[in-house]
XYZ file of C-alpha atoms in Angstrom:
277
model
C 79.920 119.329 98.477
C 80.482 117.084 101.941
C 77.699 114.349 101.568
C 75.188 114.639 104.451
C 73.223 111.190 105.590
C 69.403 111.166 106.558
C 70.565 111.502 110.050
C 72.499 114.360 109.688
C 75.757 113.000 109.978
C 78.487 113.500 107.438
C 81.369 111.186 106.550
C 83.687 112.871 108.860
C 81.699 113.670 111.995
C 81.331 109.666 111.371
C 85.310 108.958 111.464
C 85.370 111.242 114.951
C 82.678 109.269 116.090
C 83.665 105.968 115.560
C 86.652 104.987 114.227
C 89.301 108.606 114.419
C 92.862 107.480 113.147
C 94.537 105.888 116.238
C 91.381 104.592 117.747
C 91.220 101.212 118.765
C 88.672 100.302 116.402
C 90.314 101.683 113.517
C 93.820 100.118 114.192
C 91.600 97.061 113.926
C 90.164 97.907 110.365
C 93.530 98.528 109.131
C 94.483 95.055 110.617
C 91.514 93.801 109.035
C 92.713 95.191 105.870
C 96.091 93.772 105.478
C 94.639 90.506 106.061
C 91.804 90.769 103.248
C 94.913 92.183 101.030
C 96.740 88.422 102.369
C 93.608 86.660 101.858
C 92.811 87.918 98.320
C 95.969 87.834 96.792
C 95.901 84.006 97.969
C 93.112 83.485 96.360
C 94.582 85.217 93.114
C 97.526 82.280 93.083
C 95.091 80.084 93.267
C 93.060 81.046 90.994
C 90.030 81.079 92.989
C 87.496 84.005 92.959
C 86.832 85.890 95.991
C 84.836 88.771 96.959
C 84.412 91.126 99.353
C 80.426 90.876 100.806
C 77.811 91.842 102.858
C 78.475 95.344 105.248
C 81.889 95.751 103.044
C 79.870 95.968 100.205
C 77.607 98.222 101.705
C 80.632 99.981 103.334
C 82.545 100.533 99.717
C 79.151 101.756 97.926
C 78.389 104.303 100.866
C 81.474 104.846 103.190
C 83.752 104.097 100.310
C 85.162 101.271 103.220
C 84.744 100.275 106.124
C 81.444 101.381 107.675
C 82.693 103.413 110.439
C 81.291 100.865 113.141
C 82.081 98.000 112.080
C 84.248 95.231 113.053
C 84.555 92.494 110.898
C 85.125 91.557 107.257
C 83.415 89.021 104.898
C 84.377 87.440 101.690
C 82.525 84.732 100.154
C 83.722 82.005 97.461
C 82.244 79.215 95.220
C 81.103 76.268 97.844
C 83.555 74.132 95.489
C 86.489 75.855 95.851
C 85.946 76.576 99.755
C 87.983 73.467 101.083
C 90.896 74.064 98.742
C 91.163 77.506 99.963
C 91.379 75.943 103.481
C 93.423 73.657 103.220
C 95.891 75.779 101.399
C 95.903 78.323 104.264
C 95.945 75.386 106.857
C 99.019 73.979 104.576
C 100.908 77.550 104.315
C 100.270 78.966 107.412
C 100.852 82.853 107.882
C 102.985 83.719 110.703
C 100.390 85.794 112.261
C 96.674 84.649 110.546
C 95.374 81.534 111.330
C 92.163 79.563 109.233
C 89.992 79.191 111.854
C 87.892 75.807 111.363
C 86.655 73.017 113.809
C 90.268 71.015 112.694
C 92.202 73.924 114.087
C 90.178 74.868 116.961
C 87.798 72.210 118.359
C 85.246 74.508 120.139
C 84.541 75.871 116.578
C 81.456 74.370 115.077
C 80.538 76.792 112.142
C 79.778 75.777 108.696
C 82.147 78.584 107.355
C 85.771 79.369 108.628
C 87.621 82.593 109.747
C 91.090 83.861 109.071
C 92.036 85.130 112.430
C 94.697 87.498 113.419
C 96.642 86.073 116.236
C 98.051 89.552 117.481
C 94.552 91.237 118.788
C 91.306 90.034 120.462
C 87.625 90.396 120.789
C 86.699 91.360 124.300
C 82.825 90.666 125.186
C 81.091 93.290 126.526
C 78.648 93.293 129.561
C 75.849 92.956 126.770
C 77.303 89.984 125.874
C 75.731 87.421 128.080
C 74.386 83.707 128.128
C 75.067 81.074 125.299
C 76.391 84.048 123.120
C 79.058 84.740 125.359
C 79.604 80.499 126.365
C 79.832 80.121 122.721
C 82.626 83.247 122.270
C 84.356 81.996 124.979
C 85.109 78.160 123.620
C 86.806 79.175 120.758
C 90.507 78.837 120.763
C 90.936 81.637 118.811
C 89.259 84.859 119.101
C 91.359 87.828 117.688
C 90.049 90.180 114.670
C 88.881 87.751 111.724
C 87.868 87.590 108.319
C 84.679 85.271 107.586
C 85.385 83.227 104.752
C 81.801 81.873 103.484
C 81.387 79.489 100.852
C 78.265 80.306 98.581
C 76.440 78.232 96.474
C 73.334 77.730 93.660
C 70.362 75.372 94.048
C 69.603 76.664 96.673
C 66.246 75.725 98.524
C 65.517 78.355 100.993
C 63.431 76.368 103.327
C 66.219 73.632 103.879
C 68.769 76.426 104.070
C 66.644 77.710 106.886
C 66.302 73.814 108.674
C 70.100 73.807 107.711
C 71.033 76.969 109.527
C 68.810 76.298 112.920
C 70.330 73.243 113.465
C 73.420 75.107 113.140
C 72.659 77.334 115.139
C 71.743 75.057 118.278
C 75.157 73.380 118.060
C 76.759 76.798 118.055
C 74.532 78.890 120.632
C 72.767 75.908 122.694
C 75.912 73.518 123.055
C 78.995 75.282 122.248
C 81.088 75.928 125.791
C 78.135 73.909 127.939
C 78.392 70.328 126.155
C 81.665 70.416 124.078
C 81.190 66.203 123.094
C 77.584 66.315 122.449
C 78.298 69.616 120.640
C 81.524 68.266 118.697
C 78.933 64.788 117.708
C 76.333 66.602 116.605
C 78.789 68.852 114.695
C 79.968 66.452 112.690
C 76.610 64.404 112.234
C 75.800 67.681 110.926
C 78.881 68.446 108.655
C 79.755 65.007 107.569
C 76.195 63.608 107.143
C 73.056 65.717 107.106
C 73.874 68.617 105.408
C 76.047 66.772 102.194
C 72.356 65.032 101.945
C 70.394 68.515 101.877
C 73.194 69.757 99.200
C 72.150 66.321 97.353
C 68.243 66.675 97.646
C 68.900 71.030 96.509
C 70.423 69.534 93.332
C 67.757 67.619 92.290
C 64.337 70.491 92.961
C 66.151 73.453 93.649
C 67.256 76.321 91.400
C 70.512 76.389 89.683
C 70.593 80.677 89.414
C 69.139 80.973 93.021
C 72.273 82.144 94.898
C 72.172 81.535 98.986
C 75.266 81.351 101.730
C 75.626 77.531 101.946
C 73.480 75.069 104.268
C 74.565 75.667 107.797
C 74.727 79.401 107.813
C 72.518 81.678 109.346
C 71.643 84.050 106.572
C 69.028 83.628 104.709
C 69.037 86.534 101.480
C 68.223 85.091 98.317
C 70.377 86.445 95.610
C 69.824 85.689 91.681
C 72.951 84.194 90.154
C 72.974 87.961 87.748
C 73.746 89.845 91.241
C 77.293 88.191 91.918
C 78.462 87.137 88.529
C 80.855 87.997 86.726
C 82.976 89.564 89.574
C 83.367 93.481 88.874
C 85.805 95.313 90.539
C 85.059 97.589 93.827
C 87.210 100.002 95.663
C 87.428 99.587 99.398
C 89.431 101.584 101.644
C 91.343 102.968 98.619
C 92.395 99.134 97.596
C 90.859 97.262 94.551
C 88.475 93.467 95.536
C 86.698 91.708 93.741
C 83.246 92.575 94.615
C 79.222 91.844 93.251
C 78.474 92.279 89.933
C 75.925 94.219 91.036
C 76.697 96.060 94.097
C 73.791 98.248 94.504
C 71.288 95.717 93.678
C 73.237 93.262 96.742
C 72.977 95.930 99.285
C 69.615 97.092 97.876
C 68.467 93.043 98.944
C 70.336 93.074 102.295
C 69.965 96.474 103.483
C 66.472 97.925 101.605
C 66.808 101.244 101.055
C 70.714 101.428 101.943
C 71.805 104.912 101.736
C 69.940 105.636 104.652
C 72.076 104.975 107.963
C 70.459 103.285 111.230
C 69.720 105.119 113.985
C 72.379 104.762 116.962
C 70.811 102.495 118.891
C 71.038 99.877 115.669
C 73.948 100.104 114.611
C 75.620 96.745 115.351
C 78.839 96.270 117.306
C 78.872 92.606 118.051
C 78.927 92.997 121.434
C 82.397 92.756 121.904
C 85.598 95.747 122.124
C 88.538 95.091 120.120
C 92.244 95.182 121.606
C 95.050 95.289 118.676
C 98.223 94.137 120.417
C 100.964 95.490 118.080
């Protein structure tokens, strides 16, 4: 029986929608997922875990992939093994991917880093505007990306809130307008302020209380149960790592998540996607 969403819609009236085969957008997924096939069999050498998050979680428990409007890809790993990830891909460079961090590309002040795709770009749209659009266009590199976030436990959820506005600021308020003041306060921020938060979390926060790490802007509280131990999730007919609970993580995110957004919510980014090659 073809599945049929609150709206309506079915799976395929979806894919003609939004992302047919040949369409720009879905040239892009399947760009998107050779590189999270690169990225996680990396990880696999190394021995560090990695899982697919957020909308591709969603995406694999509803769409069985990606959701048919989206654009992007997240994977999260252990805050202590993020910088050895980096600096492996920054060591072994890809001939087409790049890890996209403010040592690679200075107008890049995010507390995370992106695997980009050197052979396509984002494109802002007219709805792009103001320090959104300042802070898209200082980046060095822009093409499709993965998000590589580093998650960790102890989390306090007010200071991961402080954490992420001052963040945000740098990224939104100076990023493209004051690129010194904006690279300063970057690293204040990196090298300084937000090593103390981790240090002051340790001490009064939970161990089991699961949150992206200071200096993102996401603020879902996950128990430690949700993502561990890694289970295995199929998305886009390929085998991640993925939640140990994926329900229960989209059920947090997303509330009731079988039920799709109307139109007019359904998040683009603000930005078209040209695949070169």
């Amino acid at each position: 029986m073809t599945k049929v969403f609150n709206t309506g819609e079915t799976p395929e009236s979806l894919r003609q929608e939004y992302n047919p085969d040949g369409s720009a957008l879905r040239r892009a997924q399947l760009r998107m997922l050779d590189m999270l096939i690169y990225l996680t069999d990396t990880c696999k050498r190394l021995g560090i875990p990695c899982r697919i998050d957020g909308g591709n979680v969603l995406g694999a428990v509803r769409h069985g992939g990606f959701i048919p409007w989206d654009d992007d890809v997240d994977v999260v790993v252990d805050y202590k093994d993020f910088n050895r990830l980096c600096k492996y891909l920054k060591d072994h460079p890809h001939k087409q991917y790049v890890l996209q961090d403010n040592e690679t590309d200075k107008g890049y002040y995010k507390e995370w880093s992106c695997l980009r795709d050197l052979k396509s770009e984002h494109v802002p749209l007219d709805t792009l505007k103001g320090r959104e659009l300042k802070a898209h266009l200082a980046q060095k590199f822009r093409g499709v990306h993965i998000d590589i976030f580093p998650y960790e436990g102890y989390s306090l959820p007010w200071l991961q809130r402080l954490a992420a506005k001052l963040s945000c600021f740098v990224n939104f308020n100076l990023a493209g307008s004051h690129p010194k003041l904006a690279q300063l306060m970057y690293d204040v921020l990196h090298k300084a302020v937000f090593p103390l938060f981790r240090c002051f979390a340790h001490v009064f926060g939970k161990k089991d209380l699961m949150m992206h790490s200071y200096g993102a802007w996401f603020y879902e509280q996950f128990p430690r149960s949700v993502f561990y131990p890694h289970k295995d999730i199929v998305f886009e007919g390929h085998t991640f790592e993925g939640p140990a609970q994926p329900e229960e993580l989209c059920r947090i995110i997303y509330g009731d998540y079988e039920k799709l957004p109307p139109k007019n919510k359904r998040d683009n980014h603000h930005v078209d996607v040209v695949v070169y090659d």
